[in-house]
Coordinates of C-alpha atoms in Angstrom, one line a residue:
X1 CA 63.7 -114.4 -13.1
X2 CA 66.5 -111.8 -13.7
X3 CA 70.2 -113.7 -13.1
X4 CA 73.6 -111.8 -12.4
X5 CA 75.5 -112.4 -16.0
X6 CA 79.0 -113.1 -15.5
X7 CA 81.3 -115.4 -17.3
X8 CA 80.4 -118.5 -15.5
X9 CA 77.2 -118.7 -16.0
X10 CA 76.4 -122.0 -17.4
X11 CA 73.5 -123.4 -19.3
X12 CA 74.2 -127.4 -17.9
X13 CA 73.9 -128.8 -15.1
X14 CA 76.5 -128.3 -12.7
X15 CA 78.0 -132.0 -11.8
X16 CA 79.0 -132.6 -15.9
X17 CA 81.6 -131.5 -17.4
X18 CA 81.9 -130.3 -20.7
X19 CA 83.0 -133.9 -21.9
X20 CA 79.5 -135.0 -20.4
X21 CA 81.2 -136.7 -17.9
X22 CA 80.1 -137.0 -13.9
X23 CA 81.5 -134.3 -11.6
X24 CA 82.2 -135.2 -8.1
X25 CA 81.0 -133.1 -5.7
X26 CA 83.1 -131.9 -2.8
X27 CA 81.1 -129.7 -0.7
X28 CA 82.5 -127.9 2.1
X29 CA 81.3 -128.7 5.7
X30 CA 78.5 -126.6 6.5
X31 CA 78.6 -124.4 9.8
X32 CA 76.4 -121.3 10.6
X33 CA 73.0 -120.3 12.5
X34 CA 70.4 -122.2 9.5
X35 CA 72.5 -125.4 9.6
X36 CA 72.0 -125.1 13.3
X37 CA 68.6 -125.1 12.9
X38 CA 68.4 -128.1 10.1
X39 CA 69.8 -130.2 12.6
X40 CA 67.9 -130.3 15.0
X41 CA 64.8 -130.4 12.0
X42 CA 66.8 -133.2 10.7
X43 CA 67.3 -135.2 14.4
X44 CA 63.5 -134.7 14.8
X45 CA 62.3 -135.8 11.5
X46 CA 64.8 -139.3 11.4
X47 CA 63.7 -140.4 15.2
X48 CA 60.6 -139.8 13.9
X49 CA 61.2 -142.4 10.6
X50 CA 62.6 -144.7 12.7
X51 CA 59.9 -144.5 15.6
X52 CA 57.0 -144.4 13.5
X53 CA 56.6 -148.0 12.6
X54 CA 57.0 -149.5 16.2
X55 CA 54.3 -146.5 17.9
X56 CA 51.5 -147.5 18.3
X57 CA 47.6 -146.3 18.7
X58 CA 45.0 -148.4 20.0
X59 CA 46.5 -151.2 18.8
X60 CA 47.0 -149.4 15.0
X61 CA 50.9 -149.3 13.7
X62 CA 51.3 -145.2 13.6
X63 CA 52.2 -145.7 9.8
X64 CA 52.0 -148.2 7.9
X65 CA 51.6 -149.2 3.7
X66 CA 50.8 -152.9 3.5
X67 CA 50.5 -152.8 0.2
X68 CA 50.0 -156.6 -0.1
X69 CA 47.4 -157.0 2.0
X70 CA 46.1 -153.6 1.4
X71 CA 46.1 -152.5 4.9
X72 CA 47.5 -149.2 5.6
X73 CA 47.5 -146.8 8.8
X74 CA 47.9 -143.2 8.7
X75 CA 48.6 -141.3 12.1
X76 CA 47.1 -144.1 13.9
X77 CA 43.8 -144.3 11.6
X78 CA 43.5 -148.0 9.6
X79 CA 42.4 -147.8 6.0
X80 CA 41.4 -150.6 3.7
X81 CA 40.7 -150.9 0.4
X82 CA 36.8 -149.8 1.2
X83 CA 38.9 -146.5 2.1
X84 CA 40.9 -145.9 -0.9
X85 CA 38.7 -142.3 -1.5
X86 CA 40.1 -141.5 1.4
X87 CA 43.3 -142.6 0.4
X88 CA 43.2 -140.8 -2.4
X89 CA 42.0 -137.3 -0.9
X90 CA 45.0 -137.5 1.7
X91 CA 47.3 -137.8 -0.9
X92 CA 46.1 -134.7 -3.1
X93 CA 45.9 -132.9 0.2
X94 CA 49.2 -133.8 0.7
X95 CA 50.4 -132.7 -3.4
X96 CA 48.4 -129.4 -2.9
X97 CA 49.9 -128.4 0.2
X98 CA 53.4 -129.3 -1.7
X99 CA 52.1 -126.8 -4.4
X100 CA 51.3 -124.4 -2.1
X101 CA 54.5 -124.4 0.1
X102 CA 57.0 -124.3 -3.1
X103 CA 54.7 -121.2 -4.3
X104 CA 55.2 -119.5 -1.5
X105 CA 58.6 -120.5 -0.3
X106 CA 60.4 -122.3 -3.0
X107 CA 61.9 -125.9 -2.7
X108 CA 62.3 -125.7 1.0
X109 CA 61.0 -128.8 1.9
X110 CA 63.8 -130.2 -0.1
X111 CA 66.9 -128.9 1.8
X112 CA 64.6 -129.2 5.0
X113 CA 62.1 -132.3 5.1
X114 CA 63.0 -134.4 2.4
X115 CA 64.0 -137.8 3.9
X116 CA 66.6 -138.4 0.9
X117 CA 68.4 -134.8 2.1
X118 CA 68.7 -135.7 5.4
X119 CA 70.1 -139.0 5.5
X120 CA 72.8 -137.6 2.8
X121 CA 73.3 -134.4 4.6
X122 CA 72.9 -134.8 7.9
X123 CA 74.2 -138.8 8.6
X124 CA 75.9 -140.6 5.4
X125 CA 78.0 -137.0 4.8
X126 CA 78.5 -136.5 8.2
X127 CA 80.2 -139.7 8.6
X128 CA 82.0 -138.8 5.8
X129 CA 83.3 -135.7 7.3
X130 CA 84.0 -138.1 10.0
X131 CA 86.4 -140.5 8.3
X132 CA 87.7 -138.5 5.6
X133 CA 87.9 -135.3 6.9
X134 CA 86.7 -131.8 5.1
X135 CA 86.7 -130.8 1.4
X136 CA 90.3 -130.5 0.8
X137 CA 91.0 -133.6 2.2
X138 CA 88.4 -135.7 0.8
X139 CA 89.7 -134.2 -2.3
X140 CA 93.5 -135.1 -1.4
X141 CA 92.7 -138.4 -0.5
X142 CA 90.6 -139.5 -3.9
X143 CA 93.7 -138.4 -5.9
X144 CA 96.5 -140.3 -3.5
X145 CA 97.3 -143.7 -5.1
X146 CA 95.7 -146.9 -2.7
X147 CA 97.9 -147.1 0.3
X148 CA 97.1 -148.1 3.6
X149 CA 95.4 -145.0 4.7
X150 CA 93.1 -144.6 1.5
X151 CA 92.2 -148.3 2.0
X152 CA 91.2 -148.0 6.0
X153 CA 89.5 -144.8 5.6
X154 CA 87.5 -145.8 2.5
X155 CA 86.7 -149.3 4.1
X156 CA 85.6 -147.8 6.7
X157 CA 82.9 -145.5 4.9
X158 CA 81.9 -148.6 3.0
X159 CA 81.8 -150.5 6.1
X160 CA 79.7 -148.2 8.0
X161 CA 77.4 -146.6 5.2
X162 CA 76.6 -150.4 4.6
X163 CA 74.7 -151.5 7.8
X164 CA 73.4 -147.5 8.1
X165 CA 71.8 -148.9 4.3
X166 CA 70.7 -151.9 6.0
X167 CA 69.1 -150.3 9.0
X168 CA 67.5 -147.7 7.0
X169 CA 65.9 -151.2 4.9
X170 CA 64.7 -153.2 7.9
X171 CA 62.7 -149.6 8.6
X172 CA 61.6 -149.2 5.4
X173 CA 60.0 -153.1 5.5
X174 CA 58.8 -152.4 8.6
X175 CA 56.3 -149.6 7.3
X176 CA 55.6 -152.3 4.1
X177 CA 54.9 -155.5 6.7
X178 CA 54.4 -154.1 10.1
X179 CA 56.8 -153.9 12.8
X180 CA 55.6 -157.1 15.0
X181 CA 55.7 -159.1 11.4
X182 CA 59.6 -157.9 11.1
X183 CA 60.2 -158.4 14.7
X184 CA 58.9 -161.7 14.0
X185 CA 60.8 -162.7 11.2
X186 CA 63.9 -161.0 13.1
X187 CA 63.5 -163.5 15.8
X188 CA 62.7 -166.6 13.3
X189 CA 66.0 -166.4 11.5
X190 CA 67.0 -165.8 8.0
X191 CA 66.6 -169.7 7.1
X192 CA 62.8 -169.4 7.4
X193 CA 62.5 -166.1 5.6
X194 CA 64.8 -166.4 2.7
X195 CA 62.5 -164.1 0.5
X196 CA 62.0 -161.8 3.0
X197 CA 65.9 -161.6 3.2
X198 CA 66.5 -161.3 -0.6
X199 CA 63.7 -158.3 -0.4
X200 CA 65.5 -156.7 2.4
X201 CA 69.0 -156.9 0.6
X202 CA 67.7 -155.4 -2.5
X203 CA 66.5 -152.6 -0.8
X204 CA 69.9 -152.2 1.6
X205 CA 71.8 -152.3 -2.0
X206 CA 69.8 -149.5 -3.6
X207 CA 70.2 -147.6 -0.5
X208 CA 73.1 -148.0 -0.7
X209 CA 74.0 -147.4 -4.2
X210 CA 72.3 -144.3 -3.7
X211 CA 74.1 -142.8 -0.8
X212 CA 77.6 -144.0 -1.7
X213 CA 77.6 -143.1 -5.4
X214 CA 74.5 -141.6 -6.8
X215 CA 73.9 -139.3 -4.3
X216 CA 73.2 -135.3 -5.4
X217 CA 71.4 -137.5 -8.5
X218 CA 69.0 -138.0 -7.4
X219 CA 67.4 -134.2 -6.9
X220 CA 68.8 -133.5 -9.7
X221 CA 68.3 -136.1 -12.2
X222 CA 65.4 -138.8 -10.3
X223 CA 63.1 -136.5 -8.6
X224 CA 60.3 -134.8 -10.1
X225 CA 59.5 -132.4 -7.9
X226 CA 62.8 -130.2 -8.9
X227 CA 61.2 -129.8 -12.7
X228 CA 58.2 -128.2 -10.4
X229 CA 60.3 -125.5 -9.6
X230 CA 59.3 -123.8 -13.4
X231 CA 56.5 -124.3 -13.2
X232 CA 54.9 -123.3 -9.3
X233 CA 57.9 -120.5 -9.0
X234 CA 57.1 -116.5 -9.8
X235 CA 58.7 -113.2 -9.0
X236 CA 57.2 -113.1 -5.3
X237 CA 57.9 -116.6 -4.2
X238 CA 61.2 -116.6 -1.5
X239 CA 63.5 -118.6 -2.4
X240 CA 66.9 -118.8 -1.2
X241 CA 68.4 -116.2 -3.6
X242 CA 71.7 -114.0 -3.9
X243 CA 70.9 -110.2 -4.3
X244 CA 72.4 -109.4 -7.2
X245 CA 71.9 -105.8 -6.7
X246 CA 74.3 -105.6 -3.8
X247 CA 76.7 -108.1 -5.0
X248 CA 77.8 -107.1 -8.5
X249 CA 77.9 -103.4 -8.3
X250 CA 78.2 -101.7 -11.3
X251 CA 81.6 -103.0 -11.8
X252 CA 80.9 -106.7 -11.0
X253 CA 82.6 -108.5 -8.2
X254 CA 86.0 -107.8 -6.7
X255 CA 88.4 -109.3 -4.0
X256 CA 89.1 -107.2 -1.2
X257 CA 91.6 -104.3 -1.2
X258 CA 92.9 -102.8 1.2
X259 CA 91.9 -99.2 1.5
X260 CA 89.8 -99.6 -1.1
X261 CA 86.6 -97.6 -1.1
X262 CA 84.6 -100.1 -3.4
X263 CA 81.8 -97.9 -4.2
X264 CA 84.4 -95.2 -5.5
X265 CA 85.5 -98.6 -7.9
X266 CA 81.9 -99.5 -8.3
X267 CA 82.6 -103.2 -6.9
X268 CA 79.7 -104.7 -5.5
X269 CA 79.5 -106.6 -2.0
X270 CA 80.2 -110.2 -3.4
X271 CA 84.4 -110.5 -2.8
X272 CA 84.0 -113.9 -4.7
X273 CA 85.5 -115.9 -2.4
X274 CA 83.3 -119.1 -4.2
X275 CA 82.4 -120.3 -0.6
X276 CA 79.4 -120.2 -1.6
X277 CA 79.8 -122.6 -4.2
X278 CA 82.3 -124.8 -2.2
X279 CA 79.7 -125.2 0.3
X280 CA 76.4 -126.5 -1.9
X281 CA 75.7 -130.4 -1.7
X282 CA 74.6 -130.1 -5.5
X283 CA 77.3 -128.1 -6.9
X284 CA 75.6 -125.0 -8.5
X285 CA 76.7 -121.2 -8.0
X286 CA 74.0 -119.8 -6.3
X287 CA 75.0 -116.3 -7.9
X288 CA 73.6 -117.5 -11.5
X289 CA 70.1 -116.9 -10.6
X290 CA 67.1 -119.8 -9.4
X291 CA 68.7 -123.0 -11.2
X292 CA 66.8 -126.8 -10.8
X293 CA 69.5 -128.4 -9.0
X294 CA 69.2 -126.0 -5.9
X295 CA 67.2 -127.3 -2.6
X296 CA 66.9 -124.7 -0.8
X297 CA 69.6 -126.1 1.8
X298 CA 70.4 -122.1 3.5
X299 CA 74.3 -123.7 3.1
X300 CA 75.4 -120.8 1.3
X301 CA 73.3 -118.5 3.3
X302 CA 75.4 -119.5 6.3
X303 CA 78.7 -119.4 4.4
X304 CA 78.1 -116.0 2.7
X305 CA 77.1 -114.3 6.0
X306 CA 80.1 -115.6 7.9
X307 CA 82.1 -114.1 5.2
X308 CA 80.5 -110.8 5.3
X309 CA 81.1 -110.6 9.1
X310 CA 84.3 -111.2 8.7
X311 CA 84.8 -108.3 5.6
X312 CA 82.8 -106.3 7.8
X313 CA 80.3 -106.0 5.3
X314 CA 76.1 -106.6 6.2
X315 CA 74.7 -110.3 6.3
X316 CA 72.3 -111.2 3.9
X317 CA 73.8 -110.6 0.2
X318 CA 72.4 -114.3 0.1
X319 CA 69.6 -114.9 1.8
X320 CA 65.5 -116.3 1.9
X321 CA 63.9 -113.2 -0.5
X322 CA 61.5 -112.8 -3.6
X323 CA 63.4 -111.8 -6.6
X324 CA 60.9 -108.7 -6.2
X325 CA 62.1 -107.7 -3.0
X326 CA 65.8 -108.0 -4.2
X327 CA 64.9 -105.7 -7.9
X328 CA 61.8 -104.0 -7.0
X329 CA 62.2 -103.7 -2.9
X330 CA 59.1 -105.2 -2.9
X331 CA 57.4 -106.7 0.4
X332 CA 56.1 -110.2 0.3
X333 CA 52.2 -110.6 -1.1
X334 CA 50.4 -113.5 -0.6
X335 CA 48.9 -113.5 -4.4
X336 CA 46.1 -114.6 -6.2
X337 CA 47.1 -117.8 -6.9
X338 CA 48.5 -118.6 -3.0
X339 CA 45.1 -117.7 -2.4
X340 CA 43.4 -120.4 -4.8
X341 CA 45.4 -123.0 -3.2
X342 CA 44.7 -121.9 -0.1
X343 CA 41.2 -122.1 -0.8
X344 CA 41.3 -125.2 -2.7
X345 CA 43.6 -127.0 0.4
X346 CA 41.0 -126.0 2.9
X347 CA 38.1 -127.2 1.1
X348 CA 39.6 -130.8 0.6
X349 CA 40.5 -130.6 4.1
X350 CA 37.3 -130.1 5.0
X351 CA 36.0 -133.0 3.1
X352 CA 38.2 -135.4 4.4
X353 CA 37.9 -135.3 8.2
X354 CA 34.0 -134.7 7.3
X355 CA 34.7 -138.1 5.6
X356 CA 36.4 -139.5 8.7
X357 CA 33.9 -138.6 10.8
X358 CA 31.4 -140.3 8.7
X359 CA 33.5 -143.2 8.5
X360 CA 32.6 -146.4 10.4
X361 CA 35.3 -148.7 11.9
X362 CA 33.3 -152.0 11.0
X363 CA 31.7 -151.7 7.5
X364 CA 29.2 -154.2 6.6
X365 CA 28.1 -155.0 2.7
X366 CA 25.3 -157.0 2.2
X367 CA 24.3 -158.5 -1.4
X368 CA 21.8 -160.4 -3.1
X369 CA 23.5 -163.2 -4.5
X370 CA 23.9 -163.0 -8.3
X371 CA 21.3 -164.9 -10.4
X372 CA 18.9 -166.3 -7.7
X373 CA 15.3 -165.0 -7.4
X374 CA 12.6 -165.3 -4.5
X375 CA 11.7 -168.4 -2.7
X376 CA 8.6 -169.2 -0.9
X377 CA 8.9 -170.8 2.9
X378 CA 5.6 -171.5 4.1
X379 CA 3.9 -168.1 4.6
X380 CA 7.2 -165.7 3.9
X381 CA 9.2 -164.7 1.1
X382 CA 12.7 -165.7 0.9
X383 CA 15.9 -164.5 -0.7
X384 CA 19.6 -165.5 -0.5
X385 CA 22.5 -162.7 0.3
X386 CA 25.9 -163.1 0.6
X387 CA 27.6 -160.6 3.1
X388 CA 31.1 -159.0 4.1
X389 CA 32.3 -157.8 7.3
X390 CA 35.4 -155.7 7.8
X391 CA 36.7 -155.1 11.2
X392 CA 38.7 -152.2 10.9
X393 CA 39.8 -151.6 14.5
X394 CA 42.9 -153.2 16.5
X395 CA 39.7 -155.3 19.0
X396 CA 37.8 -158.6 18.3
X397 CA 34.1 -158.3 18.1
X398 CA 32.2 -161.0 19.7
X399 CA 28.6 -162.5 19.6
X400 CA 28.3 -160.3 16.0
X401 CA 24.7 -161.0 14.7
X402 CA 22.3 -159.3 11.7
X403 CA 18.7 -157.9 13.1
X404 CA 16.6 -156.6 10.7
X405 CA 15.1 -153.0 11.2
X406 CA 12.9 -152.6 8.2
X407 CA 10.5 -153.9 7.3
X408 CA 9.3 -156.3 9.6
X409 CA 11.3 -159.8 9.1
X410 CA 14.1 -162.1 10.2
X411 CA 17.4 -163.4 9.6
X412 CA 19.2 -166.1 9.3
X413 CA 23.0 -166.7 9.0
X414 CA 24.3 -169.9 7.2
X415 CA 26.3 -171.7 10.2
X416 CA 26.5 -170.1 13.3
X417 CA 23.3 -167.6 14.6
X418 CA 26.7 -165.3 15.9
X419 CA 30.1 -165.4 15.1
X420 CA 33.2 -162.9 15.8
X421 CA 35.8 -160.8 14.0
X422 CA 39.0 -160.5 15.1
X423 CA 40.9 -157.5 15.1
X424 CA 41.7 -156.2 11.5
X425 CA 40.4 -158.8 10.1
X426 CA 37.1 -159.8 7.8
X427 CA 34.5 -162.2 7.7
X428 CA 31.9 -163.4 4.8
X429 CA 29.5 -165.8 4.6
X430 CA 25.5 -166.2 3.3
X431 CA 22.4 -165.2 5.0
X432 CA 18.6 -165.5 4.2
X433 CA 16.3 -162.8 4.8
X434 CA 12.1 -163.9 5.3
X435 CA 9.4 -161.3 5.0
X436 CA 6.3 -161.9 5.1
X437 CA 4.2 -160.6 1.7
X438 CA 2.1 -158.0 4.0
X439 CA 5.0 -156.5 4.6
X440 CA 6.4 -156.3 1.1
X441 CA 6.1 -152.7 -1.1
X442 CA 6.3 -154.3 -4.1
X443 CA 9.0 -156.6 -6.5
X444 CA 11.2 -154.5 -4.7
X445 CA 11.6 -153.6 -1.0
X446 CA 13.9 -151.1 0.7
X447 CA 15.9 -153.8 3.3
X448 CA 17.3 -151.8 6.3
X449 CA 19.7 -154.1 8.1
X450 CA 22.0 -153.7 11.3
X451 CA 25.2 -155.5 12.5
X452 CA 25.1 -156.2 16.3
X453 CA 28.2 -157.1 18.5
X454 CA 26.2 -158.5 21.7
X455 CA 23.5 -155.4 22.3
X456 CA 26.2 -152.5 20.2
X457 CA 25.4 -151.7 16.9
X458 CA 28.5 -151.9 14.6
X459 CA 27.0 -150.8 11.6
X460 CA 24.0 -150.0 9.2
X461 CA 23.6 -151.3 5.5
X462 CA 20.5 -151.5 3.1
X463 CA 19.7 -153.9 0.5
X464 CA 17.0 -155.0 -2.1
X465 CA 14.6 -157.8 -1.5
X466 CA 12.7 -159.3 -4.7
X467 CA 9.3 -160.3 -4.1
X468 CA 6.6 -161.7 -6.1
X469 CA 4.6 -158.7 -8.5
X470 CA 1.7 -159.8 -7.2
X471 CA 1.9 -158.0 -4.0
X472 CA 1.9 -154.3 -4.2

């Protein structure tokens, strides 16, 4: 992409200094139409990351990654480790549709969606703003030696960004462990879950390491998905983008004069006031072209159009375009590529809710047990399986027995003739199945077994009985 060339362009990232040290970034607070808009995105998507954990859906935590018992629930929908290929489809659904959406409209979900934006932008800052005030006096107040203001007002922060941290951990191990585990533990005390509350401390500390120092770092420096940007970005993808066109004129930039016709002077629309620069959370001048460290926040698009209103010039000298529309006054085309991952999105979203469909909420597997051959018991032909139920669903199963369909035989459970899963739970055990030779195909016979709870059929599974080669 083409980039307006001016003396500070830079070719490092914006919070180092030449020295290679850190740069603090002071960003100005945001105000305009699109940060309107973010907030109330923003207000939607956190009651939803704290509300998620404790909804519930037939009994299934909305979300939930139990990666230690391997449970997880997505929208309401268990999965176990017999789902993982599910599992594993959602989440390239889910890395496709990223692709797609950056292709076509740049790293918006990172200024928009990203959890790690929104708690920085839209609750640790704004408490920030809060205690400390604006960019100038954030500033003021870092460089004013530690008197009894600069000590309450950063206490404070510290204070408050630390149980925001914590909260934001006891959510977090509530989509790990459930909510009615942590609710649990909650109520049990700290003295009977001393793990539990080292666990929950390390995650409150890198929380809040993150959000009281590290902060824009993390886009820039942690996250993947920002080196992306090279590689998924063209010419036609919109992006929040300065038109450099407009802006530099043939004579570059220019403060306002008064009386001064700039197109006589060749000065272009941008009066470089450096709002634009004071505003972004990651520091970067948005007028140097696409850079990594930009997420697509609309700060400066809110900035720059409340300064043209007030120079009387037209909105939109920054604004959502394709660097085609800005050189080429091209319209937007949904290309070739879009169209590949368009097509490649819907057919894996096809196969998965065929795949859901298809899925059963108790999933039997039967076995022969390793090593053993036939028996003979009187008349029939025995063999020895082991077998493992999963009870997927948030109800116990009662009175759950085996019946065999084919061929013609019985079944017999070591133990009880029925037993019952409880909710979420699994159950194994050993079972013998008898045939009688008439019956048998060969050494090998196609077993068609079903899983009964009372007179409901929970689920089908086939197996392979050995019989003597004799009988064909």
């Amino acid at each position: 992409m083409s980039i307006a060339q001016n003396d500070d362009f830079r070719d490092r990232l914006g919070t180092v200094n030449d020295e290679g040290k850190r740069v603090w970034i002071y960003p100005k607070k945001p105000s305009g139409k699109l940060y309107e808009y973010r907030k109330w995105v923003s207000y939607f998507l956190l009651a939803f990351l704290f509300l998620a954990p404790f909804v519930k859906i037939k009994g299934n935590q909305f979300l939930l990654f139990n990666v230690i018992e391997r449970r997880f629930n997505i929208f309401g929908f268990p999965f176990w480790p017999q789902d993982f290929h599910l599992f594993v489809i959602s989440m390239i659904i889910g890395v496709i549709f990223v692709a797609l959406f950056t292709v076509v409209f740049g790293r918006i979900f990172c200024g928009w969606i990203c959890p790690q934006t929104i708690f920085m932008e839209m609750v640790f800052r704004r408490i920030e703003y809060w205690i400390e005030g604006d960019r100038n006096a954030q500033m003021k107040l870092d460089k004013q030696e530690w008197n009894g203001e600069k000590i309450r007002k950063k206490a404070l922060k510290w204070f408050v960004f630390f149980i925001i941290s914590f909260m934001i951990a006891n959510v977090f191990l509530a989509y790990l462990t459930g909510s009615e585990k942590l609710v649990q533990m909650v109520t049990e005390g700290p003295q009977d879950n001393i793990g539990t509350l080292v666990a929950l401390l390390i995650f409150t500390a890198v929380f809040y390491f993150i959000y009281i120092w590290f902060r824009e770092q993390v886009c820039i420096i942690a996250c993947p998905y920002g080196r992306l940007q090279g590689v998924l970005l063209d010419n036609k993808s919109i992006i929040v983008a300065y038109d450099h066109k407009r802006g530099e004129g043939e004579n570059g930039r220019g403060k306002v004069v008064k009386n001064e016709n700039r197109d006589v002077v060749g000065k272009g629309d941008c009066i470089d006031c450096k709002l634009c620069v004071n505003v972004c959370p990651t520091g970067i001048d948005i007028r140097n072209g696409t850079q990594l460290e930009c997420i697509n926040c609309t700060a400066c698009i809110d900035e720059c159009n409340t300064v043209m209103d007030k120079v009387g010039f037209p909105q939109g000298l920054i604004r959502y375009a394709s660097e085609d529309e800005i050189t080429k006054k091209e319209k937007f085309v949904f290309t070739t590529r879009m169209k590949g991952y368009t097509a490649v999105l819907a057919i894996l979203i096809g196969i998965f809710i065929g795949m859901l469909f298809l899925r059963n909420e108790v999933e039997a597997t039967v076995l022969r047990l390793p090593g053993q051959l036939y028996e003979h018991k009187g008349e029939n032909i025995s063999n020895v399986y082991t077998y493992k139920i999963v009870n997927k669903t948030a109800k116990d199963f009662k009175n759950v027995s085996f019946r065999i369909r084919s061929p013609k035989g019985s079944v017999r459970t070591v133990g009880k003739t029925s037993f019952s899963i409880a909710r979420e739970q699994m159950v194994q055990g050993t079972l013998f199945i008898e045939i009688n030779p008439a019956f048998l195909e060969g050494d090998k016979t196609r077993v068609i077994l079903e899983v009964y709870s009372g007179d409901k059929l929970l689920d089908t599974e086939a197996t392979n009985f050995l019989g003597p080669r004799t009988f064909n």
